[in-house]
CSV table of C-alpha atoms in Angstrom, one decimal:
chain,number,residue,atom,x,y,z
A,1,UNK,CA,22.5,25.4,32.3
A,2,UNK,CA,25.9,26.0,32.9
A,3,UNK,CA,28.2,23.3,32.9
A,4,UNK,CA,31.6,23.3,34.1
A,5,UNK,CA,34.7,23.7,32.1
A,6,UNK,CA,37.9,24.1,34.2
A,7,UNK,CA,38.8,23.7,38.0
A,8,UNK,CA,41.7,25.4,39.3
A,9,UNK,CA,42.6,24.0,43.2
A,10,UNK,CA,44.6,26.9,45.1
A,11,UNK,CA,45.7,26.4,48.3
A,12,UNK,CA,47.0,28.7,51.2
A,13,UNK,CA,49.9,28.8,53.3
A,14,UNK,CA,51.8,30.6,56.0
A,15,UNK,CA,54.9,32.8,54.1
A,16,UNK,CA,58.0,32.5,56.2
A,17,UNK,CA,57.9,36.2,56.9
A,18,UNK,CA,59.1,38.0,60.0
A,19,UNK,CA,61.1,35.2,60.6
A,20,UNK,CA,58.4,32.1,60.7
A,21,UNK,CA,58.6,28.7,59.5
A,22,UNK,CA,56.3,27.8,56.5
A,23,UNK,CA,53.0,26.5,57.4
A,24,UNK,CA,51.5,24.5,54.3
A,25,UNK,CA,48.4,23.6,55.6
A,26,UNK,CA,47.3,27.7,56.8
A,27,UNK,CA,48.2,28.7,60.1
A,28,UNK,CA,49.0,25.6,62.1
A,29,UNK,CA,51.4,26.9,64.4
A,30,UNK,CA,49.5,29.7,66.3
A,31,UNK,CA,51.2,32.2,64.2
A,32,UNK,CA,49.2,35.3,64.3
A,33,UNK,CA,50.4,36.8,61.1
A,34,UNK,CA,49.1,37.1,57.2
A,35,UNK,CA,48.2,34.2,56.0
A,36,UNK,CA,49.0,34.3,51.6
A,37,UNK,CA,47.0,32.8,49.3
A,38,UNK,CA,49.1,30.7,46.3
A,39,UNK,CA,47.0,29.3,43.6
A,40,UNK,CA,47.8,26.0,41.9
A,41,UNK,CA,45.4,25.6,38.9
A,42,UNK,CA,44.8,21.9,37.4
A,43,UNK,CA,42.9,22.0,34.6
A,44,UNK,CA,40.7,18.9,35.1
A,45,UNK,CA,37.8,18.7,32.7
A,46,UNK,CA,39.2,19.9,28.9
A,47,UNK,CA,38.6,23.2,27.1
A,48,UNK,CA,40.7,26.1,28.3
A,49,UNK,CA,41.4,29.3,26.5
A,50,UNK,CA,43.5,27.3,24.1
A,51,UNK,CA,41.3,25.0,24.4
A,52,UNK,CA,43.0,21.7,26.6
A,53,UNK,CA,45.8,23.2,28.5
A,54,UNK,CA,47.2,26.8,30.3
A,55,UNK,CA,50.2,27.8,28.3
A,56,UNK,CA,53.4,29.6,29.7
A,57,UNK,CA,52.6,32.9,31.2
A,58,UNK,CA,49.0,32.7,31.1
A,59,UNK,CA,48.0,35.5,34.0
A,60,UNK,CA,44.6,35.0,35.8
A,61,UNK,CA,42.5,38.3,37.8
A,62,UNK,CA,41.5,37.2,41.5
A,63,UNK,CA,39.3,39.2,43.5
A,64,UNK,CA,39.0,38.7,47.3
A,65,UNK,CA,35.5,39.8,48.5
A,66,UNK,CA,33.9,39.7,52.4
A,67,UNK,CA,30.3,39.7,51.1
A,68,UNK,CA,29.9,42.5,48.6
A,69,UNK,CA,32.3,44.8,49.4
A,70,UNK,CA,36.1,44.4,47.5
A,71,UNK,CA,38.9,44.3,49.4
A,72,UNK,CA,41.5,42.5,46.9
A,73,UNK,CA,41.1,44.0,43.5
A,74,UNK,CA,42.0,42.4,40.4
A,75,UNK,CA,45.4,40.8,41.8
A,76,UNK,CA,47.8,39.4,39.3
A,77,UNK,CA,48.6,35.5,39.2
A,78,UNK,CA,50.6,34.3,36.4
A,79,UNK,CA,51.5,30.7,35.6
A,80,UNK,CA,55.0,30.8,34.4
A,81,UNK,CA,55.7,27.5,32.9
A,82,UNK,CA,52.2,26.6,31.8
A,83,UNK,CA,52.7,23.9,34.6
A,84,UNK,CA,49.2,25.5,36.0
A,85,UNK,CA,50.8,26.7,39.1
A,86,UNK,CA,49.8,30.5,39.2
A,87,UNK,CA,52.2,32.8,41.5
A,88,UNK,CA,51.8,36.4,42.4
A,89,UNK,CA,54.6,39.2,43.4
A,90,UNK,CA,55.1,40.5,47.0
A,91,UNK,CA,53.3,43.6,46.3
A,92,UNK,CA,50.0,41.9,44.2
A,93,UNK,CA,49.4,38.5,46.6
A,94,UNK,CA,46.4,38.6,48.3
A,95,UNK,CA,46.4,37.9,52.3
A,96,UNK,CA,43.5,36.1,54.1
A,97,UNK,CA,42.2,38.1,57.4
A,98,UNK,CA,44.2,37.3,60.0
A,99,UNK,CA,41.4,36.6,62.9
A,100,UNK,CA,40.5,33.7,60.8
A,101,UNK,CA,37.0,35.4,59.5
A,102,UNK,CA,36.0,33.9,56.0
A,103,UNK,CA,36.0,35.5,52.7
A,104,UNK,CA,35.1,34.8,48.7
A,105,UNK,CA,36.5,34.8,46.0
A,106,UNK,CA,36.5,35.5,41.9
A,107,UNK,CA,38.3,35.0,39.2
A,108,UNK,CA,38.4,35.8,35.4
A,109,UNK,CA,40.6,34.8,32.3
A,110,UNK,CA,42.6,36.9,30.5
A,111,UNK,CA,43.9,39.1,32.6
A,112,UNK,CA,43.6,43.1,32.1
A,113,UNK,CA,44.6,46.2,33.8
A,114,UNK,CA,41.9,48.1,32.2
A,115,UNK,CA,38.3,47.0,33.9
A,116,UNK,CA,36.8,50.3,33.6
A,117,UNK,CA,36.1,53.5,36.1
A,118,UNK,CA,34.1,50.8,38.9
A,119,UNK,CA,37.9,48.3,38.0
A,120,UNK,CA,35.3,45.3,37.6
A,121,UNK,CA,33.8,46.2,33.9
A,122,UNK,CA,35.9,43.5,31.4
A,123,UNK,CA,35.4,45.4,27.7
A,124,UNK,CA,35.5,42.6,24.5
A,125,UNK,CA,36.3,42.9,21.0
A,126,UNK,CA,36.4,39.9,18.7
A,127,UNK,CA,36.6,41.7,15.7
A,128,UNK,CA,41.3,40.8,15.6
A,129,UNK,CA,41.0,37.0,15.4
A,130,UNK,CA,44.7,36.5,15.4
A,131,UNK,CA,45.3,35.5,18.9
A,132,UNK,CA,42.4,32.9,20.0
A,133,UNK,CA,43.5,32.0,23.8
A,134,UNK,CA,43.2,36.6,24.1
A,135,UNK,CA,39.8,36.8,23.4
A,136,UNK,CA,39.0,33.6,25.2
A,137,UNK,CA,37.0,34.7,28.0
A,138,UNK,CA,36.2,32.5,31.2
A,139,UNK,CA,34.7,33.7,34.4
A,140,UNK,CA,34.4,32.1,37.6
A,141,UNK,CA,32.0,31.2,40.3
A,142,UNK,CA,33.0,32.4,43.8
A,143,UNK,CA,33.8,30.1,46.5
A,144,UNK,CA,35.1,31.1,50.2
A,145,UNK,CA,37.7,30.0,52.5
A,146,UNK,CA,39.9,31.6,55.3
A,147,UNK,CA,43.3,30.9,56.9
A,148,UNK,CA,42.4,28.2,58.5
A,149,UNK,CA,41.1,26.0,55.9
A,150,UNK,CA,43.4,26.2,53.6
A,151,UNK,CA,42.1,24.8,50.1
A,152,UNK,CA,39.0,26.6,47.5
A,153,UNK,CA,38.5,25.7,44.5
A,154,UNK,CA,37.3,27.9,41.8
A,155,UNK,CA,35.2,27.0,38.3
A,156,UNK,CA,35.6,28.4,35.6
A,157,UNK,CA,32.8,28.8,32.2
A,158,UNK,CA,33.5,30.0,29.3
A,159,UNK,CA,31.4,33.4,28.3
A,160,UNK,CA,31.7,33.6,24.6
A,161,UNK,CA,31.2,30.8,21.9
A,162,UNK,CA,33.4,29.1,19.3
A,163,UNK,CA,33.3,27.9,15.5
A,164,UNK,CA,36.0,25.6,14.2
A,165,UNK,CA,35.9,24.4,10.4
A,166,UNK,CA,38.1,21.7,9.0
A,167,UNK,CA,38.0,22.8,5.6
A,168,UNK,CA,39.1,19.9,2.7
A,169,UNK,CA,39.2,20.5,-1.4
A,170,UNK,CA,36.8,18.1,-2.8
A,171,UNK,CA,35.3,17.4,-6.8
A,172,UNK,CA,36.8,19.4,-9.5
A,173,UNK,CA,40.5,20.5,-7.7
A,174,UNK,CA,43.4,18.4,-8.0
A,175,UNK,CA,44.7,18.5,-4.4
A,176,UNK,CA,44.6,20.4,-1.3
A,177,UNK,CA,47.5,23.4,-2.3
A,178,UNK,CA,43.9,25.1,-3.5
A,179,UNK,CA,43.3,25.7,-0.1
A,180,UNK,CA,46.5,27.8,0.5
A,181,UNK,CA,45.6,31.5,0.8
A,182,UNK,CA,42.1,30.9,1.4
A,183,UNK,CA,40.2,33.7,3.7
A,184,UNK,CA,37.0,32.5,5.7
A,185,UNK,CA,34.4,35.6,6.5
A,186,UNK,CA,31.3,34.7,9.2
A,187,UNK,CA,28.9,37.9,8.3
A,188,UNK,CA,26.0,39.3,10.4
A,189,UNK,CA,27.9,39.5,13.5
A,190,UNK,CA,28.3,41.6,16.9
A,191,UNK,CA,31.6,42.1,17.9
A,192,UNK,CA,31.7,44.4,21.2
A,193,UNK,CA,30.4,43.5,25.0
A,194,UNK,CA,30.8,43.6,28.2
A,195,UNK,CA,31.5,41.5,31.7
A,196,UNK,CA,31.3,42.3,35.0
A,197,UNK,CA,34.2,40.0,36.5
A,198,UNK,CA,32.5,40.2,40.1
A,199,UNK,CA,29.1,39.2,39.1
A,200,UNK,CA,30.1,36.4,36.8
A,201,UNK,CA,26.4,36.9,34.8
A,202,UNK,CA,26.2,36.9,31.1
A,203,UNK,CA,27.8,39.0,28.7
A,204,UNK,CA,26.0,42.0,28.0
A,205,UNK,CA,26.1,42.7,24.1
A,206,UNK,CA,26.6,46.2,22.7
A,207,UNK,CA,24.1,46.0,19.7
A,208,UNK,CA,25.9,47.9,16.5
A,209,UNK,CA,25.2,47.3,12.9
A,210,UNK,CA,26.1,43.4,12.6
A,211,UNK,CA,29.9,42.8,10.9
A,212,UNK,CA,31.7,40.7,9.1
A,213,UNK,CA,34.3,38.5,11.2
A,214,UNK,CA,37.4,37.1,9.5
A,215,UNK,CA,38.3,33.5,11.2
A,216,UNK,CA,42.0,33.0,11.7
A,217,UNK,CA,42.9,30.5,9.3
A,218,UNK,CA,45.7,28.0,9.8
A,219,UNK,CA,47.3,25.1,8.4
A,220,UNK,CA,47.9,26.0,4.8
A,221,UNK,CA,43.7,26.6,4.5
A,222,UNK,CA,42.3,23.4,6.1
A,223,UNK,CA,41.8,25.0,9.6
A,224,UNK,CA,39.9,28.2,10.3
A,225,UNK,CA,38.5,29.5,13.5
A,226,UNK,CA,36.9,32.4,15.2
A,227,UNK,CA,35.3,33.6,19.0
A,228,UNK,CA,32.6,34.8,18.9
A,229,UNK,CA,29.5,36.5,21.0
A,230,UNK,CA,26.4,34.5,21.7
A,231,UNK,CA,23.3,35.0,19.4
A,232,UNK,CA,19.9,35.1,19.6
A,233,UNK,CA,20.0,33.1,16.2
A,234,UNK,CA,21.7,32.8,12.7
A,235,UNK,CA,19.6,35.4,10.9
A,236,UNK,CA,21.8,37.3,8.4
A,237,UNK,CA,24.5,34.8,9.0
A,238,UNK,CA,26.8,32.5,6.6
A,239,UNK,CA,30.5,31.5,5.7
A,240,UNK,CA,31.9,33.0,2.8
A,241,UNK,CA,35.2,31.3,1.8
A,242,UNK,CA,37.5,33.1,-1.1
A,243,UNK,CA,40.1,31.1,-2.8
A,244,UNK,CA,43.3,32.7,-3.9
A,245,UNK,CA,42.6,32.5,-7.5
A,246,UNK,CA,39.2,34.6,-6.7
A,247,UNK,CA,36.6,31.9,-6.7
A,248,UNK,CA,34.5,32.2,-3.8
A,249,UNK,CA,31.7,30.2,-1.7
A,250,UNK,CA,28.3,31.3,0.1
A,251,UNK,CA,27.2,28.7,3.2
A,252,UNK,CA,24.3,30.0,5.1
A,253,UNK,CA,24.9,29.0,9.1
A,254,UNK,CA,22.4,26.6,9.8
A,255,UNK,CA,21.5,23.3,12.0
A,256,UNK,CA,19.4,20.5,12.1
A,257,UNK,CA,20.2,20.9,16.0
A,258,UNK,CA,21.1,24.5,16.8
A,259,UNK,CA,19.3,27.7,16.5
A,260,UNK,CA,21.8,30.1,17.8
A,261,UNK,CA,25.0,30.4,19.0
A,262,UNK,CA,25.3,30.2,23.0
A,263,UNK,CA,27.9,30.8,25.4
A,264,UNK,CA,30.0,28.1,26.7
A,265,UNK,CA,29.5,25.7,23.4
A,266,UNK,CA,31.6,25.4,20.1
A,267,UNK,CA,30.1,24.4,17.1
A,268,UNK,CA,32.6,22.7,14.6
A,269,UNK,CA,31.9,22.1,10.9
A,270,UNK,CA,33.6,19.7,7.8
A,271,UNK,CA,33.4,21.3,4.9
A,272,UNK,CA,34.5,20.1,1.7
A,273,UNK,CA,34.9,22.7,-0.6
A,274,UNK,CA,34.2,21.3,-4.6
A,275,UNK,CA,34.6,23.2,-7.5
A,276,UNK,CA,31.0,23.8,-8.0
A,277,UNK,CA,29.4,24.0,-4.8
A,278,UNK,CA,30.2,24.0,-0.7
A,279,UNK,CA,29.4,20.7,1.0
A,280,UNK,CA,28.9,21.1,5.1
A,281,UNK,CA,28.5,18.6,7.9
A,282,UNK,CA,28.7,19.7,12.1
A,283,UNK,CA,29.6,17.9,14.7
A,284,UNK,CA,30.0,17.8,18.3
A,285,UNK,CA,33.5,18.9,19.9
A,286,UNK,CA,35.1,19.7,23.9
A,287,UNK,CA,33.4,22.9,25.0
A,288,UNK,CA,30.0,22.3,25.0
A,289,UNK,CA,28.8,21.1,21.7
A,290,UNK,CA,26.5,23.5,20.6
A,291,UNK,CA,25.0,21.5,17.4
A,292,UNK,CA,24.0,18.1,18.4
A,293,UNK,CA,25.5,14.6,16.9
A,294,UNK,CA,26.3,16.8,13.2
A,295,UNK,CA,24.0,18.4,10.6
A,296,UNK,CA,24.9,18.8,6.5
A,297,UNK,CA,24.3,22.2,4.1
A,298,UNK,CA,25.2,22.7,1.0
A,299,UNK,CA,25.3,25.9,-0.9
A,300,UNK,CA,26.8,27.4,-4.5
């Protein structure tokens, strides 16, 4: 089931062009000319890219469809101050039809130039962690509108999944500087897909030997983080964490409440790292929570 993760309200209005007044509310005044389409995106149920809020410059691709056929592709709408209000220049705004017909639209998250020969096909690699809100992929579902009624609002899922580990130094270290250096590895994963922006169905996974993903870890070793694709399960999976010093731990993924990572949910994990073995408990977080009220693990 999916279940909704952002909103973003645009609305249209009559440009001032060839010498008109602004219309805010569409073509009010008889004016037979284009009618442009600005986008003001509220983000109104948590979990975005960044997981809470649009940050400055974040650049959304909008389609403009009359059934099937494309006839705006991939226009460019960027939110400058992060404020969620998403302009376009002259030459990329998309114009409704101007005898008032109705038309659909979609919309994905981050935007690319490069969608492939057919300019729909989204390509994703999640093997460079460094940069979670790049990788963060959201598609949206398509509603319609036309000059004349001037408000759609589009919906937007997220297509990949997330794991998030607050990571603490437990029995046998002193104190938490341990953790500084510390690398995080998930192993038996696939890293490449791809999404057709227009269709807005599942990922389709390109299935290569499984790898090993490094998580981005942050805050001197007690956060570490990764997107990743959806799985059928955790076969071949665990967390390997390497301390600076060389010691290392082996967790194999597991749940009391998840048997595979799915698209849309984020799966977060404590674990307490002690001198002789790995300590791990899950809980449930603001995409969809992918592993119940929280399992435990333990592993040397």
């Amino acid at each position: 089931m999916k279940v909704k993760i952002l909103i973003l309200a645009l609305s249209i209005v009559t440009l001032a062009g060839c010498g008109n007044d602004e219309s805010p509310l569409g073509d009010t005044t008889g004016n037979s000319g284009p009618t442009a389409l600005h986008v003001n995106g509220n983000i109104c149920v948590t979990s975005r890219a960044n997981d809470t809020r649009w940050e400055p410059n974040d650049r959304i691709g909008i389609y403009m469809l009359a059934r099937e056929t494309v006839e705006q592709n991939n226009k460019l709408y960027t939110t400058t101050d992060g404020s969620g209000k998403f302009t376009a220049t002259e030459a990329e705004a998309i114009y409704l039809p101007t005898d008032g017909s109705r038309r659909n639209f979609v919309a994905y998250y981050p935007y690319t130039e490069n969608l492939g020969d057919n300019g729909r096909t989204y390509t994703i690699d999640i093997t460079d962690q460094s940069s979670q809100s790049a990788i963060d992929l959201l598609g949206s579902d398509n509603p319609e509108t036309d000059k004349n009624t001037p408000s759609v609002r589009f919906t937007f899922y997220h297509k990949l999944a997330k794991i998030e580990l607050n990571i603490t130094s437990g029995t046998g270290f002193d104190d938490s500087s341990v953790l500084e250096g510390l690398t995080v590895e998930l192993t038996g994963q696939q890293t490449s897909a791809t999404y057709d922006v227009i269709d807005g169905n599942e990922i389709a996974i390109v299935t290569e030997t499984p790898r090993t993903v490094d998580l981005l870890v942050t805050n001197k070793g007690t956060k570490a983080e990764a997107i990743i694709l959806p799985s059928d399960n955790f076969d071949e999976m665990s967390l390997k964490f390497k301390l600076k010093g060389g010691r290392h731990f082996i967790w194999l993924v597991q749940s009391a409440f998840a048997t595979r990572f799915e698209a849309g949910k984020k799966y977060k994990f404590n674990v307490t790292l002690n001198k002789t073995e790995i300590d791990v408990t899950s809980e449930i977080v603001d995409w969809i929570s992918g592993n119940g009220t929280g399992d435990s693990g333990e592993a040397e």
